[in-house]
């Protein structure tokens, strides 16, 4: 039974894109926020993967997808710095984009800071796995999770094929 089938525990993974956190220069602050949120929503989580920006993000995403998670949330690497490549690592893995989610996240964030408009993250489906790119700041992550809060259950049900219309 796959992790995405109805009546099984939904699994989730977290990828933190931060060259400095991966090098131990500072502690990852967004991973624990995401893990708490996932646990509150009944997900069984894999250990957080903290990787440098760029191709290591793609490798981490591909590795997680082999475990059939229902959800993968990334944090970091969505801005305009030269090494911010999380969207480029995510997009080729998506079968279908879900643009309304990112539109909602950018809209909610822009109500607090105009910098939210600079986030280039994606949200979409890679098979039966929902992948979303959240910003690298704790506030940005909390804003993004607040947008996901009312829809994550229905989203998973739809992706599992167990929803009613």
PDB file of C-alpha atoms in Angstrom:
ATOM      1  CA  UNK A   1       0.000   0.000   0.000  1.00  0.00           C
ATOM      2  CA  UNK A   2       1.412   3.352  -1.019  1.00  0.00           C
ATOM      3  CA  UNK A   3       1.627   6.180   1.495  1.00  0.00           C
ATOM      4  CA  UNK A   4      -0.870   8.090  -0.620  1.00  0.00           C
ATOM      5  CA  UNK A   5      -3.634   5.500  -0.571  1.00  0.00           C
ATOM      6  CA  UNK A   6      -6.703   6.157   1.571  1.00  0.00           C
ATOM      7  CA  UNK A   7      -6.650   4.757   5.118  1.00  0.00           C
ATOM      8  CA  UNK A   8      -2.866   4.779   5.333  1.00  0.00           C
ATOM      9  CA  UNK A   9      -0.718   7.226   7.226  1.00  0.00           C
ATOM     10  CA  UNK A  10       0.277  10.093   4.980  1.00  0.00           C
ATOM     11  CA  UNK A  11       4.011  10.642   4.852  1.00  0.00           C
ATOM     12  CA  UNK A  12       5.732  13.965   4.300  1.00  0.00           C
ATOM     13  CA  UNK A  13       9.231  15.235   3.662  1.00  0.00           C
ATOM     14  CA  UNK A  14      10.940  18.573   4.222  1.00  0.00           C
ATOM     15  CA  UNK A  15      13.867  19.957   2.225  1.00  0.00           C
ATOM     16  CA  UNK A  16      15.639  23.067   3.507  1.00  0.00           C
ATOM     17  CA  UNK A  17      17.655  24.855   0.814  1.00  0.00           C
ATOM     18  CA  UNK A  18      20.340  26.778   2.664  1.00  0.00           C
ATOM     19  CA  UNK A  19      24.022  26.641   1.903  1.00  0.00           C
ATOM     20  CA  UNK A  20      24.869  28.275   5.255  1.00  0.00           C
ATOM     21  CA  UNK A  21      22.595  26.017   7.352  1.00  0.00           C
ATOM     22  CA  UNK A  22      23.907  22.935   5.505  1.00  0.00           C
ATOM     23  CA  UNK A  23      27.453  24.052   6.377  1.00  0.00           C
ATOM     24  CA  UNK A  24      26.531  24.504  10.048  1.00  0.00           C
ATOM     25  CA  UNK A  25      27.099  28.286   9.963  1.00  0.00           C
ATOM     26  CA  UNK A  26      23.665  28.747  11.531  1.00  0.00           C
ATOM     27  CA  UNK A  27      20.780  26.577  12.630  1.00  0.00           C
ATOM     28  CA  UNK A  28      17.836  25.906  10.339  1.00  0.00           C
ATOM     29  CA  UNK A  29      14.835  27.799  11.745  1.00  0.00           C
ATOM     30  CA  UNK A  30      12.157  26.834   9.221  1.00  0.00           C
ATOM     31  CA  UNK A  31      12.398  23.037   9.294  1.00  0.00           C
ATOM     32  CA  UNK A  32      11.049  22.726  12.856  1.00  0.00           C
ATOM     33  CA  UNK A  33       8.110  25.026  12.017  1.00  0.00           C
ATOM     34  CA  UNK A  34       7.212  22.892   8.993  1.00  0.00           C
ATOM     35  CA  UNK A  35       7.618  19.609  10.914  1.00  0.00           C
ATOM     36  CA  UNK A  36       5.337  20.843  13.701  1.00  0.00           C
ATOM     37  CA  UNK A  37       2.705  21.858  11.149  1.00  0.00           C
ATOM     38  CA  UNK A  38       2.918  18.509   9.352  1.00  0.00           C
ATOM     39  CA  UNK A  39       2.650  16.597  12.635  1.00  0.00           C
ATOM     40  CA  UNK A  40      -0.357  18.692  13.681  1.00  0.00           C
ATOM     41  CA  UNK A  41      -2.001  17.654  10.404  1.00  0.00           C
ATOM     42  CA  UNK A  42      -1.372  13.950  11.017  1.00  0.00           C
ATOM     43  CA  UNK A  43       1.577  13.412   8.698  1.00  0.00           C
ATOM     44  CA  UNK A  44       4.359  10.980   9.514  1.00  0.00           C
ATOM     45  CA  UNK A  45       7.554  12.865   8.629  1.00  0.00           C
ATOM     46  CA  UNK A  46      10.879  11.785   7.247  1.00  0.00           C
ATOM     47  CA  UNK A  47      13.973  13.442   8.767  1.00  0.00           C
ATOM     48  CA  UNK A  48      14.446  16.988   7.459  1.00  0.00           C
ATOM     49  CA  UNK A  49      17.015  17.259   4.679  1.00  0.00           C
ATOM     50  CA  UNK A  50      19.136  20.426   4.976  1.00  0.00           C
ATOM     51  CA  UNK A  51      21.078  20.858   1.747  1.00  0.00           C
ATOM     52  CA  UNK A  52      23.055  23.587  -0.032  1.00  0.00           C
ATOM     53  CA  UNK A  53      21.232  25.713  -2.608  1.00  0.00           C
ATOM     54  CA  UNK A  54      21.163  24.521  -6.205  1.00  0.00           C
ATOM     55  CA  UNK A  55      21.411  20.966  -7.530  1.00  0.00           C
ATOM     56  CA  UNK A  56      21.489  19.352  -4.043  1.00  0.00           C
ATOM     57  CA  UNK A  57      17.860  20.506  -3.708  1.00  0.00           C
ATOM     58  CA  UNK A  58      16.939  18.567  -6.846  1.00  0.00           C
ATOM     59  CA  UNK A  59      18.774  15.486  -5.586  1.00  0.00           C
ATOM     60  CA  UNK A  60      16.984  15.694  -2.216  1.00  0.00           C
ATOM     61  CA  UNK A  61      13.591  16.065  -3.913  1.00  0.00           C
ATOM     62  CA  UNK A  62      14.229  13.094  -6.210  1.00  0.00           C
ATOM     63  CA  UNK A  63      15.362  10.976  -3.237  1.00  0.00           C
ATOM     64  CA  UNK A  64      12.231  11.862  -1.266  1.00  0.00           C
ATOM     65  CA  UNK A  65       9.952  11.077  -4.204  1.00  0.00           C
ATOM     66  CA  UNK A  66      11.232   7.470  -4.197  1.00  0.00           C
ATOM     67  CA  UNK A  67       9.596   7.129  -0.740  1.00  0.00           C
ATOM     68  CA  UNK A  68       6.098   8.013  -2.067  1.00  0.00           C
ATOM     69  CA  UNK A  69       5.321  10.886   0.322  1.00  0.00           C
ATOM     70  CA  UNK A  70       1.933  12.583   0.121  1.00  0.00           C
ATOM     71  CA  UNK A  71       3.580  15.988   0.641  1.00  0.00           C
ATOM     72  CA  UNK A  72       7.038  17.523   0.233  1.00  0.00           C
ATOM     73  CA  UNK A  73       7.609  21.055   1.493  1.00  0.00           C
ATOM     74  CA  UNK A  74      10.744  22.991   0.663  1.00  0.00           C
ATOM     75  CA  UNK A  75      11.941  26.166   2.344  1.00  0.00           C
ATOM     76  CA  UNK A  76      14.508  28.536   0.907  1.00  0.00           C
ATOM     77  CA  UNK A  77      16.081  29.189  -2.459  1.00  0.00           C
ATOM     78  CA  UNK A  78      13.026  30.899  -3.960  1.00  0.00           C
ATOM     79  CA  UNK A  79      14.376  34.437  -4.238  1.00  0.00           C
ATOM     80  CA  UNK A  80      16.525  36.207  -6.801  1.00  0.00           C
ATOM     81  CA  UNK A  81      20.045  35.535  -5.532  1.00  0.00           C
ATOM     82  CA  UNK A  82      22.249  33.744  -8.089  1.00  0.00           C
ATOM     83  CA  UNK A  83      22.179  30.497  -6.071  1.00  0.00           C
ATOM     84  CA  UNK A  84      18.390  30.566  -5.449  1.00  0.00           C
ATOM     85  CA  UNK A  85      17.496  27.609  -7.671  1.00  0.00           C
ATOM     86  CA  UNK A  86      14.782  25.748  -5.749  1.00  0.00           C
ATOM     87  CA  UNK A  87      12.068  26.588  -8.322  1.00  0.00           C
ATOM     88  CA  UNK A  88      14.328  25.388 -11.151  1.00  0.00           C
ATOM     89  CA  UNK A  89      14.991  22.132  -9.272  1.00  0.00           C
ATOM     90  CA  UNK A  90      11.269  21.623  -8.553  1.00  0.00           C
ATOM     91  CA  UNK A  91       9.557  22.466 -11.834  1.00  0.00           C
ATOM     92  CA  UNK A  92      10.953  19.547 -13.913  1.00  0.00           C
ATOM     93  CA  UNK A  93       9.581  17.104 -11.292  1.00  0.00           C
ATOM     94  CA  UNK A  94       6.013  18.428 -11.481  1.00  0.00           C
ATOM     95  CA  UNK A  95       3.436  16.711 -13.700  1.00  0.00           C
ATOM     96  CA  UNK A  96       0.904  19.467 -12.982  1.00  0.00           C
ATOM     97  CA  UNK A  97       1.273  22.899 -11.440  1.00  0.00           C
ATOM     98  CA  UNK A  98      -1.277  24.239  -8.935  1.00  0.00           C
ATOM     99  CA  UNK A  99      -0.811  27.993  -9.483  1.00  0.00           C
ATOM    100  CA  UNK A 100      -3.670  29.099  -7.212  1.00  0.00           C
ATOM    101  CA  UNK A 101      -1.778  27.944  -4.132  1.00  0.00           C
ATOM    102  CA  UNK A 102       1.273  30.079  -4.892  1.00  0.00           C
ATOM    103  CA  UNK A 103      -0.962  32.981  -5.903  1.00  0.00           C
ATOM    104  CA  UNK A 104      -2.659  32.718  -2.503  1.00  0.00           C
ATOM    105  CA  UNK A 105       0.647  32.521  -0.654  1.00  0.00           C
ATOM    106  CA  UNK A 106       2.121  35.515  -2.476  1.00  0.00           C
ATOM    107  CA  UNK A 107      -1.090  37.508  -1.931  1.00  0.00           C
ATOM    108  CA  UNK A 108      -1.157  36.699   1.806  1.00  0.00           C
ATOM    109  CA  UNK A 109       2.536  37.507   2.159  1.00  0.00           C
ATOM    110  CA  UNK A 110       2.301  40.744   0.175  1.00  0.00           C
ATOM    111  CA  UNK A 111      -0.314  41.983   2.642  1.00  0.00           C
ATOM    112  CA  UNK A 112       2.507  41.933   5.229  1.00  0.00           C
ATOM    113  CA  UNK A 113       5.594  42.705   3.141  1.00  0.00           C
ATOM    114  CA  UNK A 114       6.028  43.665  -0.508  1.00  0.00           C
ATOM    115  CA  UNK A 115       9.043  41.309  -0.601  1.00  0.00           C
ATOM    116  CA  UNK A 116       6.626  38.347  -0.863  1.00  0.00           C
ATOM    117  CA  UNK A 117       6.086  39.271  -4.518  1.00  0.00           C
ATOM    118  CA  UNK A 118       9.708  38.285  -5.192  1.00  0.00           C
ATOM    119  CA  UNK A 119       9.166  34.625  -4.264  1.00  0.00           C
ATOM    120  CA  UNK A 120       9.423  32.396  -7.326  1.00  0.00           C
ATOM    121  CA  UNK A 121       8.214  29.191  -5.702  1.00  0.00           C
ATOM    122  CA  UNK A 122       6.068  26.516  -7.345  1.00  0.00           C
ATOM    123  CA  UNK A 123       3.311  24.228  -6.091  1.00  0.00           C
ATOM    124  CA  UNK A 124       2.165  21.154  -7.934  1.00  0.00           C
ATOM    125  CA  UNK A 125       1.793  17.417  -8.286  1.00  0.00           C
ATOM    126  CA  UNK A 126       4.603  14.968  -8.955  1.00  0.00           C
ATOM    127  CA  UNK A 127       2.548  11.826  -9.421  1.00  0.00           C
ATOM    128  CA  UNK A 128       0.531  11.558  -6.196  1.00  0.00           C
ATOM    129  CA  UNK A 129       2.932  13.791  -4.249  1.00  0.00           C
ATOM    130  CA  UNK A 130       2.154  17.451  -3.598  1.00  0.00           C
ATOM    131  CA  UNK A 131       5.322  19.592  -3.678  1.00  0.00           C
ATOM    132  CA  UNK A 132       5.445  23.223  -2.582  1.00  0.00           C
ATOM    133  CA  UNK A 133       8.292  25.728  -2.367  1.00  0.00           C
ATOM    134  CA  UNK A 134       8.026  28.080   0.618  1.00  0.00           C
ATOM    135  CA  UNK A 135      10.331  31.034   1.335  1.00  0.00           C
ATOM    136  CA  UNK A 136      13.373  30.706   3.566  1.00  0.00           C
ATOM    137  CA  UNK A 137      12.204  32.983   6.374  1.00  0.00           C
ATOM    138  CA  UNK A 138      10.265  31.696   9.397  1.00  0.00           C
ATOM    139  CA  UNK A 139       7.570  34.368   8.879  1.00  0.00           C
ATOM    140  CA  UNK A 140       7.269  33.490   5.198  1.00  0.00           C
ATOM    141  CA  UNK A 141       6.940  29.803   6.061  1.00  0.00           C
ATOM    142  CA  UNK A 142       4.249  30.482   8.671  1.00  0.00           C
ATOM    143  CA  UNK A 143       2.326  32.667   6.207  1.00  0.00           C
ATOM    144  CA  UNK A 144       2.531  29.934   3.562  1.00  0.00           C
ATOM    145  CA  UNK A 145       1.415  27.200   5.953  1.00  0.00           C
ATOM    146  CA  UNK A 146      -1.521  29.370   7.041  1.00  0.00           C
ATOM    147  CA  UNK A 147      -2.659  29.486   3.408  1.00  0.00           C
ATOM    148  CA  UNK A 148      -2.289  25.692   3.094  1.00  0.00           C
ATOM    149  CA  UNK A 149      -4.071  25.039   6.395  1.00  0.00           C
ATOM    150  CA  UNK A 150      -7.685  24.970   5.137  1.00  0.00           C
ATOM    151  CA  UNK A 151      -6.924  23.060   1.912  1.00  0.00           C
ATOM    152  CA  UNK A 152      -4.230  20.454   2.684  1.00  0.00           C
ATOM    153  CA  UNK A 153      -6.659  17.679   3.646  1.00  0.00           C
ATOM    154  CA  UNK A 154      -8.868  18.127   0.588  1.00  0.00           C
ATOM    155  CA  UNK A 155      -5.795  18.527  -1.625  1.00  0.00           C
ATOM    156  CA  UNK A 156      -4.398  15.171  -0.422  1.00  0.00           C
ATOM    157  CA  UNK A 157      -7.781  13.493  -0.840  1.00  0.00           C
ATOM    158  CA  UNK A 158      -8.021  14.741  -4.423  1.00  0.00           C
ATOM    159  CA  UNK A 159      -4.513  13.578  -5.253  1.00  0.00           C
ATOM    160  CA  UNK A 160      -5.262  10.176  -3.737  1.00  0.00           C
ATOM    161  CA  UNK A 161      -8.419   9.938  -5.836  1.00  0.00           C
ATOM    162  CA  UNK A 162     -10.584   9.453  -2.721  1.00  0.00           C
ATOM    163  CA  UNK A 163     -12.498  12.750  -2.840  1.00  0.00           C
ATOM    164  CA  UNK A 164     -16.121  13.449  -3.566  1.00  0.00           C
ATOM    165  CA  UNK A 165     -17.207  16.379  -5.698  1.00  0.00           C
TER     166      UNK A 165
END
